[in-house]
DNA sequence: TAGCAGAAAGACCGATCGTTCTCCCTAGTG
DNA sequence: CACTAGGGAGAACGATCGGTCTTTCTGCTA
C-alpha cells in the first residue's frame, strides 16, 4: 500500500537505506533488514537496484545532493566572510544534532578500502566539491593563500565531524567556530 | 611449526589481525580469513580469544600502545615547542607512509556505532590520552588557552588522518604542518 | 620415561550474507 | 475488455558469517 508521503518503493528504499546505513554502518545492514524496514520485497529491491552496492552509491549521491543544497542555501546573499562562517557552521551544527554519527562519507570510506570502488568515486567527488567551495569562499574573502586556507578548513571539517561523534559535540562546535575565525583574516 | 620471528600463535593472530583489519576493515575480515593467513586453526583462535570482538579490542589496544611508544620517543629530550611539532609530525608522516589507510581508531569507530561497545571504550581511552598529551604540551609551551589549542590540534589530527587517505598525503602533511605552526604561539 | 598442555586438522552448527527465482495480485492503459 | 508493468509474498541458491566440537599429534616438563 502506498502512503501519501512515500509513494514509491524506490524512495522508501533510499530513505530506509540512508537511515540504517548511517546509524549502523553499511556492511552491518543486510538486504533482509533493508527490505523489511522499507516494507518492500526483495524482488522489488532488485528491480530498482542491480545490487546492494548500487543502493550504497545512490545513498551517498543523495546525501551529497542534500548537503550541496544546504550549503548553497546558507551562503545565498551573504558577504564572503559571513558566507564562509555560515558554511562551516553547518558542520558544527550537524555535530550537535540528535543521532549524529559522524560524516557519511568518511564512515563509508572506512568500509570501502578499495580506492577504485564506485563508492569511493562518489566520496571523492563530494570532497572535491567541498574543497572547491571553501577555496572560492576564501578567495572571495581575499585570503592571501586561499588554497591552503581551504585545505585547513577541510582538515577542521573532517576532524569536527569525527570528534563530534566521539567527543562532546558542543565543545567540538565551539572549538571549530574559534578555529575557523583564526583561519580567516580579520 | 613455529618460526623464529613469530613463535606464538597468539602473536601471529594479533599481527595478522592488525594487518587485515587495518587494510580491509574489521567486519570485512572473517575468522576463516584470519586463521588461514595466521596459519592457525580455529580451535587455537578461540583458545586465545573468547570471540572475534576480543581480538578487535586486543588489536586496538596494541595499536594504542605502539603509538604511545612512538609519541613518547619523539618527545623525549625536546623543548616544549619542538616536542609538540614532533608529536604532530608523527601524524603527518604517517599519512605519507605506504599502505596508509586512515586512523585505525576512527575507522574502527565507523564500524562500531554502539558507544557502549568495548571497542569504543578502547577508542575513547586512546583519544583521551592523546588530547591530554597535546594539552600538556600546549601548557608547557605557555599557551594562553592550552585546552582549546589541544582540541584544535585534535581536529587537525583527525582531519589529516582521513584526508591523508582520501586526498594527496604530501599536501595534507604540509597543510597540517603549517596549520600546527599557526596554532602554537611564535 | 610418563604425563599433560597446547596446537594442528577439520567436520560441523545455525544464522545470515547478497542474489535469483516463481507465482499471484492489482492498478493503469490501449 | 484485455494487456501489461510493477509490486507483494516467499522459497531457495551457494557462500560465508562467528562459534563449537572431536580427534590426533607434538614438545615440554616432572
Short mmCIF file of C-alpha atoms (C1' of nucleotides) in Angstrom, two decimals:
data_model
loop_
_atom_site.label_atom_id
_atom_site.label_comp_id
_atom_site.label_asym_id
_atom_site.label_seq_id
_atom_site.Cartn_x
_atom_site.Cartn_y
_atom_site.Cartn_z
CA UNK A 1 0.00 0.00 0.00
CA UNK A 2 1.42 3.34 -0.96
CA UNK A 3 1.40 6.06 1.63
CA UNK A 4 0.93 9.68 0.70
CA UNK A 5 4.36 10.66 2.00
CA UNK A 6 6.42 7.99 0.27
CA UNK A 7 4.50 6.70 -2.67
CA UNK A 8 7.32 4.94 -4.46
CA UNK A 9 9.06 1.85 -3.17
CA UNK A 10 12.31 3.17 -4.58
CA UNK A 11 12.04 6.26 -2.39
CA UNK A 12 11.25 4.18 0.64
CA UNK A 13 14.30 2.05 -0.04
CA UNK A 14 16.51 5.10 -0.36
CA UNK A 15 15.20 6.71 2.82
CA UNK A 16 15.48 3.49 4.79
CA UNK A 17 18.98 2.89 3.45
CA UNK A 18 20.02 6.40 4.40
CA UNK A 19 18.75 5.93 7.94
CA UNK A 20 20.15 2.45 8.55
CA UNK A 21 23.46 2.82 6.73
CA UNK A 22 24.21 5.98 8.65
CA UNK A 23 23.08 4.70 12.03
CA UNK A 24 24.54 1.21 11.93
CA UNK A 25 27.08 1.08 9.14
CA UNK A 26 26.79 -0.23 5.62
CA UNK A 27 28.15 -3.74 5.93
CA UNK A 28 26.21 -4.19 9.15
CA UNK A 29 22.86 -3.72 7.43
CA UNK A 30 21.77 -6.62 5.27
CA UNK A 31 19.32 -6.67 2.43
CA UNK A 32 16.86 -8.50 4.67
CA UNK A 33 16.81 -5.65 7.17
CA UNK A 34 16.59 -3.13 4.37
CA UNK A 35 13.59 -4.57 2.59
CA UNK A 36 11.77 -5.37 5.84
CA UNK A 37 12.04 -1.85 7.23
CA UNK A 38 11.26 -0.28 3.88
CA UNK A 39 8.17 -2.51 3.59
CA UNK A 40 9.39 -3.69 0.22
CA UNK A 41 10.02 -7.17 -1.10
CA UNK A 42 13.37 -8.46 -2.19
CA UNK A 43 12.16 -8.72 -5.78
CA UNK A 44 11.23 -5.04 -5.76
CA UNK A 45 14.64 -4.14 -4.35
CA UNK A 46 16.47 -5.89 -7.17
CA UNK A 47 14.07 -4.43 -9.71
CA UNK A 48 15.26 -0.95 -8.81
CA UNK A 49 18.90 -1.58 -7.97
CA UNK A 50 21.24 -4.06 -9.68
CA UNK A 51 22.81 -4.80 -6.29
CA UNK A 52 23.41 -3.53 -2.81
CA UNK A 53 26.44 -1.51 -3.85
CA UNK A 54 24.30 0.47 -6.26
CA UNK A 55 22.00 1.38 -3.40
CA UNK A 56 25.03 2.50 -1.40
CA UNK A 57 26.11 4.73 -4.28
CA UNK A 58 22.60 6.16 -4.56
CA UNK A 59 22.55 6.75 -0.82
CA UNK A 60 25.78 8.74 -0.88
CA UNK A 61 24.81 10.67 -4.01
CA UNK A 62 21.55 11.70 -2.36
CA UNK A 63 23.45 12.73 0.79
CA UNK A 64 25.86 14.79 -1.30
CA UNK A 65 22.99 16.47 -3.09
CA UNK A 66 21.28 17.34 0.18
CA UNK A 67 24.46 18.88 1.60
CA UNK A 68 25.10 20.89 -1.53
CA UNK A 69 21.59 22.23 -1.28
CA UNK A 70 22.02 23.25 2.36
CA UNK A 71 25.42 24.85 1.78
CA UNK A 72 24.08 26.68 -1.25
CA UNK A 73 21.20 28.00 0.79
CA UNK A 74 23.17 29.28 3.80
CA UNK A 75 25.63 31.06 1.50
CA UNK A 76 22.96 32.84 -0.52
CA UNK A 77 23.02 36.62 -0.22
CA UNK A 78 25.79 36.71 2.36
CA UNK A 79 29.04 38.63 2.21
CA UNK A 80 32.14 36.39 1.75
CA UNK A 81 33.14 36.33 5.40
CA UNK A 82 29.65 35.56 6.68
CA UNK A 83 29.15 33.02 3.90
CA UNK A 84 32.27 31.13 4.92
CA UNK A 85 31.37 31.20 8.59
CA UNK A 86 27.85 30.04 7.80
CA UNK A 87 29.19 27.23 5.64
CA UNK A 88 31.47 25.97 8.38
CA UNK A 89 28.72 26.44 10.97
CA UNK A 90 26.69 23.88 9.08
CA UNK A 91 29.35 21.37 10.09
CA UNK A 92 29.42 22.41 13.73
CA UNK A 93 25.65 22.42 13.97
CA UNK A 94 25.44 18.99 12.40
CA UNK A 95 27.64 17.53 15.14
CA UNK A 96 25.15 18.70 17.75
CA UNK A 97 22.12 17.14 16.11
CA UNK A 98 20.47 14.11 17.59
CA UNK A 99 21.54 10.83 16.07
CA UNK A 100 24.70 12.43 14.72
CA UNK A 101 27.13 9.69 13.91
CA UNK A 102 29.97 11.29 12.02
CA UNK A 103 30.40 12.00 8.35
CA UNK A 104 28.50 9.72 5.99
CA UNK A 105 31.36 9.87 3.50
CA UNK A 106 34.21 9.25 5.91
CA UNK A 107 32.27 6.42 7.51
CA UNK A 108 31.61 4.90 4.12
CA UNK A 109 35.25 5.28 3.11
CA UNK A 110 36.25 3.31 6.20
CA UNK A 111 34.12 0.43 4.94
CA UNK A 112 35.29 0.60 1.33
CA UNK A 113 39.09 0.35 1.32
CA UNK A 114 39.42 -0.09 -2.44
CA UNK A 115 40.13 3.37 -3.93
CA UNK A 116 38.79 2.18 -7.27
CA UNK A 117 35.38 1.21 -5.95
CA UNK A 118 32.42 3.23 -7.30
CA UNK A 119 31.52 4.19 -3.74
CA UNK A 120 34.90 5.88 -3.38
CA UNK A 121 34.27 7.84 -6.57
CA UNK A 122 31.17 9.41 -5.02
CA UNK A 123 33.14 10.25 -1.89
CA UNK A 124 36.00 11.79 -3.84
CA UNK A 125 33.55 13.80 -5.88
CA UNK A 126 31.88 15.18 -2.78
CA UNK A 127 35.16 16.11 -1.15
CA UNK A 128 36.44 17.80 -4.28
CA UNK A 129 33.27 19.85 -4.47
CA UNK A 130 33.51 20.96 -0.85
CA UNK A 131 37.18 21.88 -1.14
CA UNK A 132 36.27 23.96 -4.17
CA UNK A 133 33.52 25.74 -2.29
CA UNK A 134 35.88 26.63 0.54
CA UNK A 135 38.59 27.75 -1.84
CA UNK A 136 36.19 30.04 -3.67
CA UNK A 137 34.96 31.48 -0.40
CA UNK A 138 38.49 32.05 0.85
CA UNK A 139 39.41 33.70 -2.46
CA UNK A 140 36.34 35.96 -2.30
CA UNK A 141 37.48 36.89 1.16
CA UNK A 142 40.79 37.99 -0.27
CA UNK A 143 42.77 35.36 1.61
CA UNK A 144 46.43 35.53 0.58
CA UNK A 145 46.60 31.73 0.19
CA UNK A 146 43.06 30.59 -0.42
CA UNK A 147 44.10 27.09 -1.42
CA UNK A 148 45.93 26.48 1.83
CA UNK A 149 43.16 28.07 3.87
CA UNK A 150 40.59 25.82 2.22
CA UNK A 151 42.66 22.74 2.95
CA UNK A 152 42.99 23.70 6.61
CA UNK A 153 39.24 24.20 6.76
CA UNK A 154 38.77 20.73 5.29
CA UNK A 155 41.05 19.30 7.98
CA UNK A 156 38.95 21.05 10.61
CA UNK A 157 35.75 19.84 8.97
CA UNK A 158 36.84 16.22 8.86
CA UNK A 159 38.13 16.41 12.40
CA UNK A 160 34.98 18.03 13.72
CA UNK A 161 32.73 15.50 12.03
CA UNK A 162 34.52 12.69 13.78
CA UNK A 163 35.17 14.43 17.05
CA UNK A 164 31.52 15.36 17.21
CA UNK A 165 30.66 11.72 17.46
CA UNK A 166 33.43 10.61 19.77
CA UNK A 167 33.83 13.66 21.98
CA UNK A 168 31.46 16.32 23.35
CA UNK A 169 29.59 17.80 20.35
CA UNK A 170 29.03 21.22 21.94
CA UNK A 171 32.72 21.57 22.76
CA UNK A 172 33.65 20.45 19.27
CA UNK A 173 31.32 23.02 17.72
CA UNK A 174 32.82 25.82 19.79
CA UNK A 175 36.35 24.63 19.05
CA UNK A 176 35.57 24.57 15.35
CA UNK A 177 33.98 28.01 15.46
CA UNK A 178 37.03 29.58 17.07
CA UNK A 179 39.43 27.70 14.82
CA UNK A 180 37.60 28.92 11.72
CA UNK A 181 37.80 32.52 12.92
CA UNK A 182 41.53 32.10 13.38
CA UNK A 183 41.95 30.81 9.83
CA UNK A 184 40.17 33.64 8.04
CA UNK A 185 41.66 37.16 8.09
CA UNK A 186 40.02 39.66 10.39
CA UNK B 1 55.74 -25.27 13.08
CA UNK B 2 56.96 -22.26 14.97
CA UNK B 3 59.04 -19.74 13.11
CA UNK B 4 61.83 -17.85 14.77
CA UNK B 5 60.19 -14.47 14.19
CA UNK B 6 56.71 -15.25 15.47
CA UNK B 7 56.88 -18.20 17.78
CA UNK B 8 53.49 -17.87 19.41
CA UNK B 9 50.22 -18.42 17.59
CA UNK B 10 48.67 -15.63 19.63
CA UNK B 11 51.25 -13.19 18.29
CA UNK B 12 50.66 -14.37 14.75
CA UNK B 13 46.93 -13.85 15.22
CA UNK B 14 47.45 -10.35 16.54
CA UNK B 15 49.84 -9.36 13.76
CA UNK B 16 47.60 -10.81 11.09
CA UNK B 17 44.56 -9.13 12.62
CA UNK B 18 46.35 -5.80 12.71
CA UNK B 19 47.29 -6.08 9.06
CA UNK B 20 43.94 -7.30 7.75
CA UNK B 21 41.66 -5.22 9.95
CA UNK B 22 43.53 -2.08 9.00
CA UNK B 23 43.80 -2.81 5.31
CA UNK B 24 40.33 -4.19 4.64
CA UNK B 25 38.13 -3.25 7.56
CA UNK B 26 37.06 -5.26 10.58
CA UNK B 27 33.69 -6.58 9.53
CA UNK B 28 35.10 -7.38 6.11
CA UNK B 29 37.62 -9.86 7.53
CA UNK B 30 36.14 -13.12 8.74
CA UNK B 31 37.55 -15.59 11.21
CA UNK B 32 38.25 -18.02 8.37
CA UNK B 33 40.46 -15.50 6.63
CA UNK B 34 42.13 -14.62 9.91
CA UNK B 35 43.13 -18.12 10.94
CA UNK B 36 44.16 -19.08 7.41
CA UNK B 37 46.57 -16.16 7.00
CA UNK B 38 47.87 -16.52 10.53
CA UNK B 39 48.48 -20.23 9.88
CA UNK B 40 46.45 -21.05 12.98
CA UNK B 41 43.45 -23.28 13.43
CA UNK B 42 40.07 -22.11 14.56
CA UNK B 43 40.41 -24.04 17.79
CA UNK B 44 43.62 -22.20 18.59
CA UNK B 45 41.97 -18.91 17.83
CA UNK B 46 39.15 -19.50 20.29
CA UNK B 47 41.57 -20.81 22.87
CA UNK B 48 43.28 -17.43 23.00
CA UNK B 49 40.33 -15.14 22.41
CA UNK B 50 36.77 -15.63 23.66
CA UNK B 51 35.49 -14.17 20.41
CA UNK B 52 36.31 -12.00 17.44
CA UNK B 53 35.44 -8.81 19.28
CA UNK B 54 38.09 -9.58 21.88
CA UNK B 55 40.64 -9.82 19.12
CA UNK B 56 39.47 -6.47 17.82
CA UNK B 57 39.94 -4.97 21.28
CA UNK B 58 43.40 -6.51 21.54
CA UNK B 59 44.25 -5.16 18.10
CA UNK B 60 43.29 -1.61 19.03
CA UNK B 61 45.00 -1.79 22.42
CA UNK B 62 48.21 -2.91 20.75
CA UNK B 63 47.91 -0.09 18.22
CA UNK B 64 47.38 2.41 21.02
CA UNK B 65 50.42 1.10 22.88
CA UNK B 66 52.57 1.38 19.77
CA UNK B 67 51.51 4.97 19.16
CA UNK B 68 52.13 5.94 22.78
CA UNK B 69 55.59 4.48 22.49
CA UNK B 70 56.37 6.44 19.32
CA UNK B 71 54.97 9.71 20.68
CA UNK B 72 56.85 9.22 23.91
CA UNK B 73 60.06 8.66 21.98
CA UNK B 74 59.85 11.68 19.66
CA UNK B 75 59.07 13.99 22.61
CA UNK B 76 61.97 12.82 24.70
CA UNK B 77 64.57 15.50 25.46
CA UNK B 78 62.92 18.12 23.31
CA UNK B 79 61.88 21.63 24.30
CA UNK B 80 58.09 22.13 24.50
CA UNK B 81 57.72 23.73 21.11
CA UNK B 82 59.83 21.17 19.29
CA UNK B 83 58.14 18.36 21.22
CA UNK B 84 54.72 19.50 20.09
CA UNK B 85 55.81 19.91 16.49
CA UNK B 86 57.45 16.49 16.57
CA UNK B 87 54.32 14.94 18.03
CA UNK B 88 52.11 16.36 15.32
CA UNK B 89 54.67 15.47 12.68
CA UNK B 90 54.16 11.86 13.59
CA UNK B 91 50.63 12.26 12.24
CA UNK B 92 51.68 13.96 9.04
CA UNK B 93 54.44 11.44 8.41
CA UNK B 94 52.03 8.58 8.97
CA UNK B 95 49.76 9.82 6.20
CA UNK B 96 52.62 9.57 3.75
CA UNK B 97 53.53 6.00 4.58
CA UNK B 98 52.79 3.19 2.17
CA UNK B 99 49.58 1.34 2.85
CA UNK B 100 48.30 4.21 4.94
CA UNK B 101 44.57 3.83 5.25
CA UNK B 102 43.46 6.38 7.79
CA UNK B 103 43.25 6.20 11.54
CA UNK B 104 42.76 2.73 13.00
CA UNK B 105 40.56 4.16 15.73
CA UNK B 106 38.37 6.34 13.58
CA UNK B 107 37.96 3.51 11.09
CA UNK B 108 37.00 1.14 13.88
CA UNK B 109 34.56 3.66 15.34
CA UNK B 110 32.83 3.84 11.98
CA UNK B 111 32.23 0.11 12.19
CA UNK B 112 31.11 0.08 15.83
CA UNK B 113 28.22 2.52 16.18
CA UNK B 114 27.28 1.49 19.70
CA UNK B 115 29.01 3.91 22.12
CA UNK B 116 28.77 1.30 24.87
CA UNK B 117 30.70 -1.35 22.99
CA UNK B 118 34.06 -2.40 24.48
CA UNK B 119 35.76 -1.44 21.23
CA UNK B 120 34.55 2.10 21.68
CA UNK B 121 36.00 2.16 25.17
CA UNK B 122 39.47 1.50 23.78
CA UNK B 123 38.97 4.23 21.20
CA UNK B 124 37.79 6.73 23.80
CA UNK B 125 40.72 5.86 26.01
CA UNK B 126 43.20 6.45 23.22
CA UNK B 127 41.64 9.76 22.26
CA UNK B 128 41.56 10.95 25.85
CA UNK B 129 45.22 10.09 26.22
CA UNK B 130 46.22 11.96 23.07
CA UNK B 131 44.17 15.02 23.98
CA UNK B 132 45.92 15.03 27.36
CA UNK B 133 49.34 14.84 25.73
CA UNK B 134 48.58 17.79 23.49
CA UNK B 135 47.13 19.80 26.37
CA UNK B 136 50.23 19.21 28.47
CA UNK B 137 52.45 20.19 25.58
CA UNK B 138 50.46 23.34 24.92
CA UNK B 139 50.57 24.21 28.62
CA UNK B 140 54.32 23.67 28.73
CA UNK B 141 54.52 25.98 25.77
CA UNK B 142 52.76 28.63 27.79
CA UNK B 143 49.73 28.73 25.52
CA UNK B 144 47.10 31.06 26.99
CA UNK B 145 44.33 28.53 26.37
CA UNK B 146 46.02 25.16 26.24
CA UNK B 147 42.76 23.24 26.39
CA UNK B 148 41.37 24.96 23.32
CA UNK B 149 44.68 24.65 21.50
CA UNK B 150 44.80 20.94 22.21
CA UNK B 151 41.27 20.48 20.91
CA UNK B 152 42.10 22.33 17.71
CA UNK B 153 45.15 20.11 17.26
CA UNK B 154 42.94 17.06 17.70
CA UNK B 155 40.61 18.37 14.99
CA UNK B 156 43.61 18.80 12.71
CA UNK B 157 44.89 15.35 13.62
CA UNK B 158 41.60 13.63 12.88
CA UNK B 159 41.19 15.58 9.68
CA UNK B 160 44.71 14.84 8.50
CA UNK B 161 44.40 11.15 9.19
CA UNK B 162 41.37 10.94 6.97
CA UNK B 163 42.45 13.45 4.37
CA UNK B 164 45.71 11.57 4.06
CA UNK B 165 43.84 8.59 2.78
CA UNK B 166 41.32 10.36 0.56
CA UNK B 167 43.39 13.26 -0.69
CA UNK B 168 47.08 13.80 -1.55
CA UNK B 169 49.12 12.72 1.50
CA UNK B 170 52.04 15.06 0.82
CA UNK B 171 49.73 18.06 0.53
CA UNK B 172 47.92 17.02 3.69
CA UNK B 173 51.19 16.75 5.59
CA UNK B 174 52.28 20.20 4.51
CA UNK B 175 48.84 21.65 5.28
CA UNK B 176 48.96 20.09 8.72
CA UNK B 177 52.49 21.36 9.37
CA UNK B 178 51.56 24.94 8.56
CA UNK B 179 48.30 24.72 10.49
CA UNK B 180 50.11 23.49 13.59
CA UNK B 181 52.56 26.37 13.42
CA UNK B 182 49.64 28.76 13.26
CA UNK B 183 48.07 27.24 16.36
CA UNK B 184 51.09 27.47 18.63
CA UNK B 185 52.43 30.86 19.66
CA UNK B 186 55.56 32.07 17.98
"C1'" DT C 1 60.09 -42.14 30.80
"C1'" DA C 2 55.33 -40.81 31.61
"C1'" DG C 3 52.07 -37.35 31.56
"C1'" DC C 4 49.93 -33.32 30.06
"C1'" DA C 5 49.09 -28.83 27.94
"C1'" DG C 6 48.77 -26.66 23.67
"C1'" DA C 7 48.44 -26.68 18.80
"C1'" DA C 8 47.02 -28.85 14.25
"C1'" DA C 9 43.32 -30.51 11.37
"C1'" DG C 10 38.91 -30.34 10.04
"C1'" DA C 11 34.00 -31.57 10.47
"C1'" DC C 12 30.05 -29.23 11.98
"C1'" DC C 13 26.42 -25.85 13.92
"C1'" DG C 14 22.61 -22.41 12.99
"C1'" DA C 15 22.34 -17.93 11.15
"C1'" DT C 16 22.94 -14.57 7.79
"C1'" DC C 17 25.08 -12.80 3.61
"C1'" DG C 18 23.77 -10.99 -1.39
"C1'" DT C 19 21.14 -12.75 -5.06
"C1'" DT C 20 17.66 -15.11 -8.04
"C1'" DC C 21 13.55 -17.29 -8.75
"C1'" DT C 22 8.37 -18.37 -9.33
"C1'" DC C 23 3.69 -17.23 -8.53
"C1'" DC C 24 -0.11 -14.06 -7.75
"C1'" DC C 25 -2.34 -9.76 -7.34
"C1'" DT C 26 -3.51 -5.05 -8.58
"C1'" DA C 27 -3.52 -0.50 -10.98
"C1'" DG C 28 -3.19 1.88 -15.08
"C1'" DT C 29 -3.53 2.00 -20.18
"C1'" DG C 30 -4.88 0.55 -25.00
"C1'" DC D 1 -12.45 -5.57 -22.15
"C1'" DA D 2 -7.66 -7.33 -22.49
"C1'" DC D 3 -2.99 -6.37 -21.75
"C1'" DT D 4 0.94 -5.24 -19.18
"C1'" DA D 5 4.16 -3.28 -15.88
"C1'" DG D 6 5.23 -3.22 -11.25
"C1'" DG D 7 4.76 -4.60 -6.63
"C1'" DG D 8 3.74 -8.31 -2.81
"C1'" DA D 9 4.94 -12.78 -0.84
"C1'" DG D 10 8.15 -16.05 -0.03
"C1'" DA D 11 11.03 -20.15 -1.24
"C1'" DA D 12 15.54 -21.15 -2.47
"C1'" DC D 13 20.51 -20.60 -4.07
"C1'" DG D 14 25.56 -21.15 -2.71
"C1'" DA D 15 28.66 -18.78 0.17
"C1'" DT D 16 30.17 -17.09 4.30
"C1'" DC D 17 29.41 -15.49 8.99
"C1'" DG D 18 31.01 -16.33 14.17
"C1'" DG D 19 31.49 -20.15 17.06
"C1'" DT D 20 31.89 -25.22 18.88
"C1'" DC D 21 33.22 -29.77 18.57
"C1'" DT D 22 36.23 -34.19 18.38
"C1'" DT D 23 40.45 -36.27 17.30
"C1'" DT D 24 45.33 -36.56 16.68
"C1'" DC D 25 49.94 -35.12 17.28
"C1'" DT D 26 53.89 -32.73 19.25
"C1'" DG D 27 57.00 -30.73 22.71
"C1'" DC D 28 57.88 -29.66 27.24
"C1'" DT D 29 58.48 -30.84 31.99
"C1'" DA D 30 58.05 -33.59 36.27
#
